[in-house]
Amino acid sequence: MNTATDQAAPTAAIIGAGPAGLVAARWLREVGFRITLIEEDIEVGGQWRVGGPQSSVWPGMRTNTSRVMTAFSDLPHPPGTPVYPTAEQMGAYLRRYAEQSGILTDARFRNRVDEVDPDPAGSGWRVRATTVEGRSWEERFDHVVAATGRYRVPTIPPLAGLSGFNGIGGVIHAAAYRGAEAYRGQRVLVAGHSISALEIASELALRGAARVVVAARRHRYVLQKILAGVPIEHRVYTRYAALASARRSPAESAAALKSLILRTSGHPAQFGAPCASEDPYEAGFTQNQFYLALVAEDRITPRPWMAGVTDQTVRFTDGSTEDIDTIIFATGYELSLPYLGSRARAALAPDVDQADLYHHTFHPDLPGFALVGVYHQSGPYFPTLELQARWVAYTWGGRRPLPESTEMAAHIAALRPRNGPPPMLRMHTWARLLADRAGVEPVPAHWPELTRALHFGPQSPASFRLDGPDALSDAAQRVLEDAAAFGAIPDGTLTVAERAQLDALTARGDH
């Protein structure tokens, strides 16, 4: 790792010390930048610092993705870490990562960034900030990375009568949920059908709530979190799936996804749960290990969306009603970039859903500025955060070409006009795009002994350290270990079906 502190080295300010900010700082330092990490909190961790001002997690909460896929390539979790680490374990992991990476030398905690804009006096960027004591400061940097996350400002949709709800537990957003104990014996309505909604509803049903109702505009398919001991992302978010999705028609992709869901997790109707559409892309899909079983046991009651509230009575769109003590909205977050100055804001034109960006990262009119981790994705975030950070670092460090301005502008123009939220990114296809941009997507022909692990195993962080800049000597062994960790790929021998699938891709020109 580069440890140079040359005062002539280019400078970069990283806004935010959560996972995205830490990995961006680590890789910019690798290519020779002097890093200044600016964080409003007193410590690193972001969402994973339980109790921190930027955190929406609750004590004891578990990750949704396995320890293999919730880590960066430089630092696996220590032996003995559970398959799904706790929030506290993730906070400790990120602290170790920051210390190992050497990025805390010029970290400025308890500093809120007020404005970031191009330097009017020339190249570079001006950053204005305020310390917790109220002292303002301003400094110029050659580059700036905004890494403040996508899940900062909770949204609660308008609902007739909601302001007059008088249940004893009141109305909160999932961001304020801090565990089930406070709701013991209560009738709780959870609004939404995302992972967080089903996690909260399941925990409430298992830990003493008197009744749990889940209301949703769109009831989704639900994949199990772990299948025969194998975390779902090790089976779903694979390189083969990414390659295949590029060749399939939308109808073929929907059929393949539905087949996977039904084969591994069943149809919601089998459990007595509704589903918005037989097309899994129209209905959407999420994951939870307990929700459908709890519906089948009548410990969670699915309902349609709410039509209104009178006192503590909730009316649903099908005409039914429920008396409720607490309403918890798991209804998402707005994109928030409050520190953008006038020129940066004019270029990015952010709204509550998205900003004008080339693959969620660069803008042609804002050289030296990038966003890392400010995107909405299904599947494990840590591998894609690291890949995006490496793309930015390699581009600014001169290892990879900067995308042409015309290419970036055309990509941005193709996303307009905006009609609501953009499609959710899928980890496996997004990772492959980022790895290609960074020049680190592994070349299977270079690693014949890894054919099965690379195509049908997880896209683990180590797999992106095989080829390209910063390859690791032990990456191949780690790829095999990651693929075998939970039994998904116990050995390197392709099955007959896997060989046929790869042959079909090869016949179409994929590799």
C-alpha positions as a printed NumPy array, in Angstrom:
array([[  0.   ,   0.   ,   0.   ],
       [  1.257,   3.496,  -0.824],
       [  2.253,   5.321,   2.362],
       [  3.721,   8.413,   0.767],
       [  3.012,  11.76 ,   2.431],
       [  4.604,  13.959,  -0.249],
       [  3.258,  17.471,   0.217],
       [  3.279,  17.855,  -3.581],
       [  0.896,  14.906,  -3.981],
       [ -2.631,  15.677,  -5.2  ],
       [ -5.185,  16.192,  -2.45 ],
       [ -8.634,  14.688,  -2.037],
       [-11.381,  15.381,   0.484],
       [-13.641,  12.442,   1.277],
       [-17.014,  13.458,   2.695],
       [-18.273,  10.69 ,   4.971],
       [-16.507,   7.951,   6.955],
       [-18.934,   5.109,   6.394],
       [-18.021,   2.087,   4.248],
       [-18.037,   4.096,   0.997],
       [-15.865,   6.891,   2.358],
       [-13.377,   4.53 ,   3.963],
       [-12.854,   2.407,   0.866],
       [-12.618,   5.508,  -1.355],
       [ -9.967,   6.958,   0.945],
       [ -8.037,   3.682,   1.026],
       [ -7.815,   3.412,  -2.765],
       [ -7.074,   7.086,  -3.412],
       [ -4.234,   6.797,  -0.921],
       [ -3.038,   3.735,  -2.854],
       [ -2.545,   5.802,  -6.015],
       [ -0.684,   8.587,  -4.224],
       [ -3.276,  11.077,  -3.018],
       [ -3.102,  12.936,   0.288],
       [ -6.421,  12.17 ,   1.909],
       [ -8.571,  14.248,   4.227],
       [-11.52 ,  12.3  ,   5.616],
       [-14.3  ,  14.628,   6.836],
       [-16.986,  13.143,   9.097],
       [-19.775,  14.707,  11.158],
       [-19.793,  11.844,  13.678],
       [-17.141,  11.15 ,  16.335],
       [-16.064,   7.856,  14.762],
       [-15.967,   5.878,  11.501],
       [-18.764,   3.505,  10.504],
       [-21.645,   5.572,   9.157],
       [-24.756,   3.396,   9.154],
       [-22.822,   0.665,  10.955],
       [-21.953,   2.76 ,  14.003],
       [-24.822,   1.77 ,  16.272],
       [-26.195,   4.863,  17.967],
       [-24.41 ,   7.261,  15.639],
       [-26.278,  10.218,  14.107],
       [-26.043,   8.723,  10.608],
       [-27.121,   5.234,  11.68 ],
       [-30.478,   3.59 ,  11.016],
       [-29.473,   0.205,  12.422],
       [-30.529,  -1.108,  15.795],
       [-28.53 ,  -2.959,  18.451],
       [-27.976,  -6.58 ,  17.515],
       [-29.246,  -6.156,  13.956],
       [-27.685,  -8.623,  11.511],
       [-26.399,  -8.053,   8.021],
       [-28.539,  -9.229,   5.122],
       [-25.526, -10.607,   3.281],
       [-22.876, -13.08 ,   4.385],
       [-19.575, -12.192,   6.02 ],
       [-17.796, -13.138,   2.764],
       [-19.799, -10.562,   0.813],
       [-19.902,  -7.912,   3.544],
       [-16.181,  -7.206,   3.571],
       [-13.494,  -5.518,   1.497],
       [-10.778,  -7.424,  -0.342],
       [ -7.966,  -6.346,   2.01 ],
       [ -9.597,  -7.501,   5.224],
       [-11.65 , -10.686,   5.616],
       [-13.643, -11.041,   8.813],
       [-11.756, -12.805,  11.63 ],
       [-12.301, -16.516,  12.359],
       [-15.388, -17.124,  14.444],
       [-17.444, -14.349,  12.849],
       [-21.008, -15.608,  12.291],
       [-22.367, -16.058,   8.791],
       [-24.344, -12.834,   9.275],
       [-22.374, -10.387,  11.463],
       [-24.085,  -8.05 ,  13.908],
       [-24.15 ,  -4.296,  13.446],
       [-21.667,  -3.998,  16.298],
       [-19.302,  -6.438,  14.607],
       [-19.558,  -4.454,  11.379],
       [-18.728,  -1.236,  13.219],
       [-15.63 ,  -2.861,  14.707],
       [-14.681,  -4.274,  11.296],
       [-14.799,  -0.832,   9.687],
       [-12.651,   0.637,  12.456],
       [-10.034,  -2.093,  11.858],
       [-10.185,  -1.435,   8.116],
       [ -9.6  ,   2.289,   8.615],
       [ -6.667,   1.665,  10.942],
       [ -5.106,  -0.948,   8.657],
       [ -5.482,   1.333,   5.625],
       [ -3.731,   4.243,   7.323],
       [ -6.429,   6.72 ,   6.322],
       [ -7.057,   8.271,   9.74 ],
       [ -3.888,  10.426,   9.741],
       [ -5.817,  13.509,   8.634],
       [ -9.335,  12.487,   9.553],
       [-11.469,  15.373,  10.77 ],
       [-14.282,  14.095,  12.933],
       [-17.112,  16.23 ,  14.292],
       [-16.977,  18.39 ,  11.16 ],
       [-20.081,  18.994,   9.042],
       [-19.509,  19.843,   5.382],
       [-21.672,  22.835,   4.487],
       [-20.727,  23.417,   0.86 ],
       [-18.669,  21.855,  -1.91 ],
       [-18.248,  23.667,  -5.214],
       [-15.619,  24.167,  -7.928],
       [-12.953,  26.657,  -6.878],
       [-13.884,  29.98 ,  -8.53 ],
       [-10.202,  30.96 ,  -8.557],
       [ -9.169,  28.062, -10.797],
       [ -9.042,  24.294, -10.826],
       [ -9.931,  22.172,  -7.844],
       [-12.689,  22.377,  -5.251],
       [-13.549,  24.548,  -2.284],
       [-14.897,  22.803,   0.797],
       [-16.586,  24.771,   3.568],
       [-17.309,  23.048,   6.863],
       [-18.262,  23.717,  10.48 ],
       [-16.891,  22.019,  13.564],
       [-19.188,  20.779,  16.303],
       [-18.034,  23.769,  18.361],
       [-19.305,  26.104,  15.648],
       [-15.989,  27.115,  14.066],
       [-16.162,  27.474,  10.284],
       [-13.283,  26.656,   7.977],
       [-12.659,  26.571,   4.233],
       [-10.008,  24.704,   2.255],
       [ -9.128,  23.938,  -1.336],
       [ -8.698,  20.335,  -2.549],
       [ -7.729,  19.   ,  -5.97 ],
       [-10.5  ,  16.39 ,  -5.825],
       [-13.601,  15.624,  -3.773],
       [-15.474,  12.355,  -3.229],
       [-19.019,  12.569,  -1.885],
       [-19.585,   9.352,   0.069],
       [-22.479,  10.26 ,   2.336],
       [-24.719,   7.356,   1.398],
       [-28.092,   6.877,  -0.237],
       [-30.092,   6.238,   2.95 ],
       [-30.006,   9.458,   4.955],
       [-33.398,  11.2  ,   4.717],
       [-36.383,   8.935,   5.551],
       [-39.581,   9.34 ,   3.574],
       [-43.134,   8.817,   4.834],
       [-45.762,   9.021,   2.084],
       [-48.815,  11.233,   2.596],
       [-51.8  ,   9.463,   4.154],
       [-55.164,  10.928,   5.058],
       [-55.561,  11.305,   8.821],
       [-52.026,  10.199,   9.666],
       [-51.29 ,  13.335,  11.678],
       [-54.219,  12.482,  13.952],
       [-53.155,   8.889,  14.644],
       [-53.319,   8.388,  18.411],
       [-52.05 ,   4.839,  18.93 ],
       [-49.877,   4.549,  22.016],
       [-46.701,   3.867,  20.036],
       [-47.179,   6.67 ,  17.536],
       [-45.754,   6.83 ,  14.013],
       [-42.065,   6.304,  13.228],
       [-39.907,   5.535,  10.224],
       [-37.842,   2.35 ,  10.175],
       [-34.764,   4.574,  10.512],
       [-35.838,   5.234,  14.121],
       [-36.612,   1.596,  14.987],
       [-34.342,   0.366,  17.776],
       [-35.559,  -3.164,  18.441],
       [-38.714,  -5.095,  19.276],
       [-38.744,  -4.754,  23.055],
       [-40.537,  -1.396,  23.   ],
       [-43.462,  -2.941,  21.103],
       [-44.062,  -6.02 ,  23.24 ],
       [-47.81 ,  -6.611,  23.562],
       [-48.666,  -3.988,  20.93 ],
       [-50.519,  -4.189,  17.637],
       [-47.99 ,  -2.957,  15.106],
       [-48.446,  -2.103,  11.444],
       [-45.328,  -2.135,   9.287],
       [-45.809,  -0.198,   6.046],
       [-43.717,  -1.387,   3.108],
       [-42.402,  -4.646,   1.681],
       [-38.641,  -4.11 ,   1.435],
       [-35.993,  -6.1  ,   3.266],
       [-36.118,  -3.712,   6.222],
       [-39.917,  -3.935,   6.428],
       [-39.883,  -7.729,   6.523],
       [-36.931,  -7.838,   8.935],
       [-38.749,  -5.552,  11.376],
       [-42.093,  -7.325,  10.988],
       [-40.483, -10.721,  11.56 ],
       [-38.569,  -9.55 ,  14.622],
       [-41.732,  -8.044,  16.099],
       [-43.72 , -11.235,  15.508],
       [-40.994, -13.387,  17.067],
       [-40.365, -11.135,  20.052],
       [-43.661, -10.441,  21.673],
       [-45.814,  -8.086,  19.61 ],
       [-49.485,  -8.912,  20.085],
       [-50.261,  -8.552,  16.377],
       [-48.197,  -7.653,  13.311],
       [-49.714,  -6.343,  10.081],
       [-47.717,  -5.637,   6.917],
       [-49.37 ,  -3.168,   4.53 ],
       [-47.922,  -2.693,   1.068],
       [-48.823,  -1.162,  -2.266],
       [-46.929,  -3.993,  -3.912],
       [-46.466,  -7.329,  -2.195],
       [-43.321,  -8.93 ,  -3.585],
       [-41.842, -12.347,  -4.058],
       [-39.693, -13.295,  -1.077],
       [-36.443, -15.205,  -1.43 ],
       [-35.079, -17.064,   1.549],
       [-31.975, -15.47 ,   3.069],
       [-30.104, -18.765,   3.309],
       [-30.822, -21.884,   1.224],
       [-29.63 , -25.257,   2.499],
       [-26.919, -23.422,   4.396],
       [-25.856, -21.252,   1.442],
       [-26.501, -17.475,   1.559],
       [-28.81 , -16.513,  -1.298],
       [-26.365, -14.012,  -2.834],
       [-23.811, -16.802,  -3.346],
       [-26.297, -18.489,  -5.687],
       [-28.029, -15.522,  -7.318],
       [-25.387, -12.822,  -7.829],
       [-22.895, -14.779,  -9.916],
       [-20.862, -13.977, -13.006],
       [-22.76 , -16.552, -14.986],
       [-26.035, -14.816, -14.065],
       [-24.585, -11.458, -15.119],
       [-23.417, -12.833, -18.457],
       [-26.696, -14.617, -19.079],
       [-28.806, -11.567, -18.251],
       [-27.029,  -9.592, -20.965],
       [-28.194, -12.139, -23.558],
       [-31.716, -12.876, -22.393],
       [-34.833, -11.009, -23.429],
       [-36.841,  -9.361, -20.622],
       [-39.346, -12.217, -20.8  ],
       [-36.586, -14.836, -20.576],
       [-34.998, -13.03 , -17.627],
       [-38.323, -12.839, -15.806],
       [-38.976, -16.538, -16.417],
       [-35.512, -17.501, -15.171],
       [-35.904, -15.391, -12.045],
       [-39.349, -16.777, -11.299],
       [-38.093, -20.322, -11.755],
       [-35.311, -19.662,  -9.251],
       [-37.715, -18.146,  -6.719],
       [-40.252, -20.941,  -6.979],
       [-37.575, -23.631,  -6.882],
       [-35.838, -22.265,  -3.805],
       [-38.386, -20.272,  -1.844],
       [-41.875, -21.014,  -3.124],
       [-44.713, -18.795,  -4.322],
       [-46.111, -16.383,  -1.725],
       [-49.577, -17.84 ,  -2.303],
       [-48.361, -21.177,  -0.957],
       [-47.933, -19.437,   2.413],
       [-51.154, -17.453,   2.26 ],
       [-49.421, -14.229,   1.208],
       [-50.466, -11.992,  -1.691],
       [-48.226, -11.211,  -4.65 ],
       [-48.658,  -8.135,  -6.842],
       [-47.989,  -9.896, -10.149],
       [-46.952, -13.236, -11.57 ],
       [-44.112, -11.352, -13.279],
       [-41.361, -11.068, -10.623],
       [-40.048,  -7.853, -12.148],
       [-43.474,  -6.222, -11.902],
       [-44.066,  -7.501,  -8.387],
       [-40.473,  -7.033,  -7.297],
       [-38.611,  -9.351,  -4.999],
       [-36.996,  -9.113,  -1.612],
       [-35.508, -11.508,   0.922],
       [-36.231, -12.705,   4.442],
       [-35.804, -16.015,   6.184],
       [-38.904, -15.9  ,   8.39 ],
       [-41.608, -13.711,   6.844],
       [-43.489, -16.231,   4.707],
       [-43.404, -18.884,   7.425],
       [-44.797, -16.349,   9.906],
       [-47.571, -15.476,   7.457],
       [-48.352, -19.188,   7.126],
       [-48.587, -19.412,  10.927],
       [-50.878, -16.351,  11.038],
       [-48.331, -14.454,  13.127],
       [-48.011, -11.787,  10.425],
       [-51.058, -10.559,   8.482],
       [-50.48 ,  -9.057,   5.012],
       [-52.81 ,  -6.213,   4.006],
       [-53.127,  -3.928,   0.976],
       [-52.024,  -0.321,   1.242],
       [-53.683,   2.112,   3.625],
       [-56.535,   4.387,   2.54 ],
       [-56.542,   6.51 ,   5.683],
       [-56.375,   6.721,   9.449],
       [-58.985,   7.778,  12.006],
       [-57.721,   7.993,  15.582],
       [-56.034,   4.577,  15.921],
       [-58.068,   2.795,  13.265],
       [-56.359,   2.156,   9.933],
       [-58.514,   1.723,   6.821],
       [-57.117,  -0.314,   3.943],
       [-57.857,   0.018,   0.245],
       [-59.91 ,  -3.183,   0.277],
       [-62.297,  -1.662,   2.839],
       [-61.039,  -3.618,   5.853],
       [-59.874,  -1.942,   9.058],
       [-57.481,  -2.641,  11.935],
       [-57.028,  -0.983,  15.318],
       [-53.293,  -0.322,  15.621],
       [-51.014,   0.864,  18.414],
       [-47.899,   1.732,  16.349],
       [-47.214,   2.396,  12.676],
       [-43.669,   1.857,  11.391],
       [-43.021,   3.139,   7.87 ],
       [-40.311,   1.201,   6.035],
       [-40.877,   3.289,   2.931],
       [-37.43 ,   4.284,   1.814],
       [-35.228,   7.345,   1.706],
       [-34.751,  10.454,  -0.395],
       [-31.484,  11.195,  -2.135],
       [-29.899,  14.002,  -0.128],
       [-26.81 ,  15.997,  -1.126],
       [-27.37 ,  19.16 ,   0.918],
       [-23.743,  20.289,   0.728],
       [-23.667,  20.808,  -3.046],
       [-22.798,  24.371,  -4.002],
       [-24.65 ,  26.249,  -6.717],
       [-22.458,  25.144,  -9.647],
       [-22.327,  21.499,  -8.576],
       [-26.072,  21.445,  -7.905],
       [-26.85 ,  22.998, -11.273],
       [-24.806,  20.315, -13.05 ],
       [-26.109,  17.319, -11.084],
       [-29.722,  18.579, -10.84 ],
       [-30.548,  16.168,  -8.005],
       [-34.111,  15.337,  -7.039],
       [-35.404,  12.972,  -4.363],
       [-34.561,   9.921,  -6.478],
       [-31.441,  10.556,  -8.558],
       [-28.872,  12.978,  -9.935],
       [-27.341,  13.441, -13.362],
       [-24.334,  11.122, -13.23 ],
       [-22.37 ,   8.831, -15.508],
       [-22.966,   5.417, -13.995],
       [-23.679,   6.988, -10.586],
       [-20.117,   8.271, -10.387],
       [-18.892,  11.157, -12.605],
       [-20.251,  14.243, -14.371],
       [-18.519,  15.708, -17.46 ],
       [-18.867,  19.292, -16.183],
       [-17.445,  18.532, -12.73 ],
       [-13.845,  17.322, -13.202],
       [-12.264,  16.132,  -9.989],
       [-15.59 ,  15.313,  -8.342],
       [-17.13 ,  11.877,  -7.875],
       [-19.781,  10.102,  -5.862],
       [-19.13 ,   6.721,  -4.26 ],
       [-21.872,   4.613,  -2.735],
       [-24.745,   6.959,  -3.527],
       [-26.822,   4.448,  -5.475],
       [-29.74 ,   2.083,  -4.857],
       [-28.869,  -1.582,  -5.299],
       [-30.067,  -5.07 ,  -4.488],
       [-27.483,  -7.513,  -3.214],
       [-24.185,  -7.063,  -1.344],
       [-22.847,  -3.505,  -1.293],
       [-19.262,  -3.948,  -0.104],
       [-17.872,  -5.475,  -3.342],
       [-19.445,  -2.765,  -5.515],
       [-18.394,   0.034,  -3.146],
       [-14.799,  -1.124,  -3.476],
       [-15.011,  -1.475,  -7.243],
       [-16.465,   2.016,  -7.64 ],
       [-13.756,   3.421,  -5.36 ],
       [-11.044,   1.689,  -7.399],
       [-12.528,   3.02 , -10.645],
       [-12.416,   6.573,  -9.274],
       [ -8.887,   6.146,  -7.873],
       [ -7.48 ,   4.542, -11.016],
       [ -9.074,   7.219, -13.198],
       [ -7.78 ,  10.149, -11.172],
       [ -4.451,   8.402, -10.62 ],
       [ -3.902,   7.98 , -14.36 ],
       [ -4.139,   4.179, -14.47 ],
       [ -7.436,   4.167, -16.358],
       [ -8.69 ,   6.618, -18.993],
       [-11.243,   9.193, -17.984],
       [-14.488,   8.551, -19.856],
       [-14.967,  10.901, -22.786],
       [-17.171,  13.89 , -21.997],
       [-19.4  ,  13.079, -24.95 ],
       [-19.879,   9.511, -23.712],
       [-20.788,  10.718, -20.231],
       [-23.175,  13.356, -21.558],
       [-24.919,  10.853, -23.833],
       [-25.368,   8.413, -20.941],
       [-26.858,  11.134, -18.752],
       [-29.152,  12.358, -21.536],
       [-30.458,   8.824, -22.076],
       [-31.714,   8.77 , -18.474],
       [-33.989,  11.746, -19.093],
       [-36.794,  12.505, -18.782],
       [-36.979,  11.206, -15.246],
       [-40.15 ,   9.333, -14.471],
       [-39.781,   8.352, -10.848],
       [-36.99 ,   6.287,  -9.327],
       [-34.473,   4.702, -11.707],
       [-34.396,   0.911, -11.937],
       [-32.685,  -0.699,  -8.981],
       [-29.164,  -1.873,  -9.713],
       [-28.514,  -5.618,  -9.441],
       [-25.259,  -6.394,  -7.71 ],
       [-23.939,  -8.934, -10.22 ],
       [-24.398,  -6.791, -13.345],
       [-23.369,  -3.563, -11.585],
       [-20.214,  -5.219, -10.224],
       [-19.263,  -6.455, -13.669],
       [-19.687,  -2.979, -15.184],
       [-17.602,  -1.348, -12.439],
       [-14.924,  -4.043, -12.662],
       [-14.669,  -3.52 , -16.413],
       [-14.275,   0.25 , -15.918],
       [-11.595,  -0.297, -13.278],
       [ -9.825,  -2.95 , -15.37 ],
       [-10.096,  -5.618, -12.68 ],
       [-12.75 ,  -8.036, -13.945],
       [-11.051, -11.456, -13.795],
       [-10.289, -13.198, -17.092],
       [-11.441, -16.819, -16.645],
       [ -9.008, -18.033, -19.318],
       [ -6.175, -16.926, -17.032],
       [ -7.531, -19.083, -14.221],
       [ -8.742, -22.454, -15.597],
       [ -8.617, -23.945, -12.095],
       [-11.164, -21.308, -11.02 ],
       [-13.668, -21.81 , -13.847],
       [-16.429, -23.11 , -11.625],
       [-15.757, -20.771,  -8.699],
       [-15.592, -17.677, -10.902],
       [-18.746, -18.394, -12.89 ],
       [-21.024, -20.078, -10.361],
       [-19.589, -18.956,  -7.037],
       [-20.082, -15.575,  -5.382],
       [-18.564, -12.422,  -6.862],
       [-16.456, -12.14 ,  -3.737],
       [-14.131,  -9.18 ,  -3.151],
       [-11.062, -11.399,  -3.616],
       [-12.191, -12.319,  -7.136],
       [-11.514,  -8.73 ,  -8.215],
       [ -7.884,  -8.967,  -7.077],
       [ -6.927, -11.698,  -9.575],
       [ -6.202,  -9.564, -12.653],
       [ -5.405,  -5.934, -13.363],
       [ -3.846,  -3.361, -11.034],
       [ -3.212,  -4.405,  -7.433],
       [ -3.617,  -8.143,  -7.989],
       [ -2.939, -10.22 ,  -4.878],
       [ -0.765, -13.319,  -4.791],
       [ -3.259, -15.205,  -2.617],
       [ -6.385, -14.112,  -4.473],
       [ -6.88 , -17.456,  -6.267],
       [ -6.808, -19.412,  -3.018],
       [ -9.204, -16.963,  -1.414],
       [-11.608, -17.239,  -4.347],
       [-11.714, -21.006,  -3.888],
       [-12.226, -20.623,  -0.154],
       [-15.019, -18.072,  -0.634],
       [-16.788, -20.308,  -3.13 ],
       [-16.557, -23.295,  -0.788],
       [-17.264, -21.393,   2.443],
       [-20.899, -22.466,   2.753],
       [-20.916, -25.425,   0.408],
       [-22.21 , -23.776,  -2.75 ],
       [-19.108, -24.734,  -4.77 ],
       [-17.374, -27.481,  -2.753],
       [-14.909, -28.372,  -5.52 ],
       [-13.724, -27.209,  -8.924],
       [-15.482, -29.817, -11.077],
       [-18.229, -28.372, -13.246],
       [-21.52 , -30.224, -13.167],
       [-23.041, -31.359, -16.449],
       [-25.634, -28.59 , -16.222],
       [-23.   , -25.928, -15.495],
       [-20.863, -27.064, -18.417],
       [-23.891, -26.883, -20.71 ],
       [-24.675, -23.367, -19.468],
       [-21.132, -22.168, -20.121],
       [-21.058, -23.817, -23.529],
       [-24.28 , -22.025, -24.443],
       [-22.764, -18.676, -23.457],
       [-19.597, -19.416, -25.428],
       [-21.667, -20.29 , -28.472],
       [-23.237, -16.831, -28.274],
       [-19.873, -15.147, -28.039],
       [-19.708, -14.694, -24.26 ],
       [-16.718, -15.76 , -22.185]])
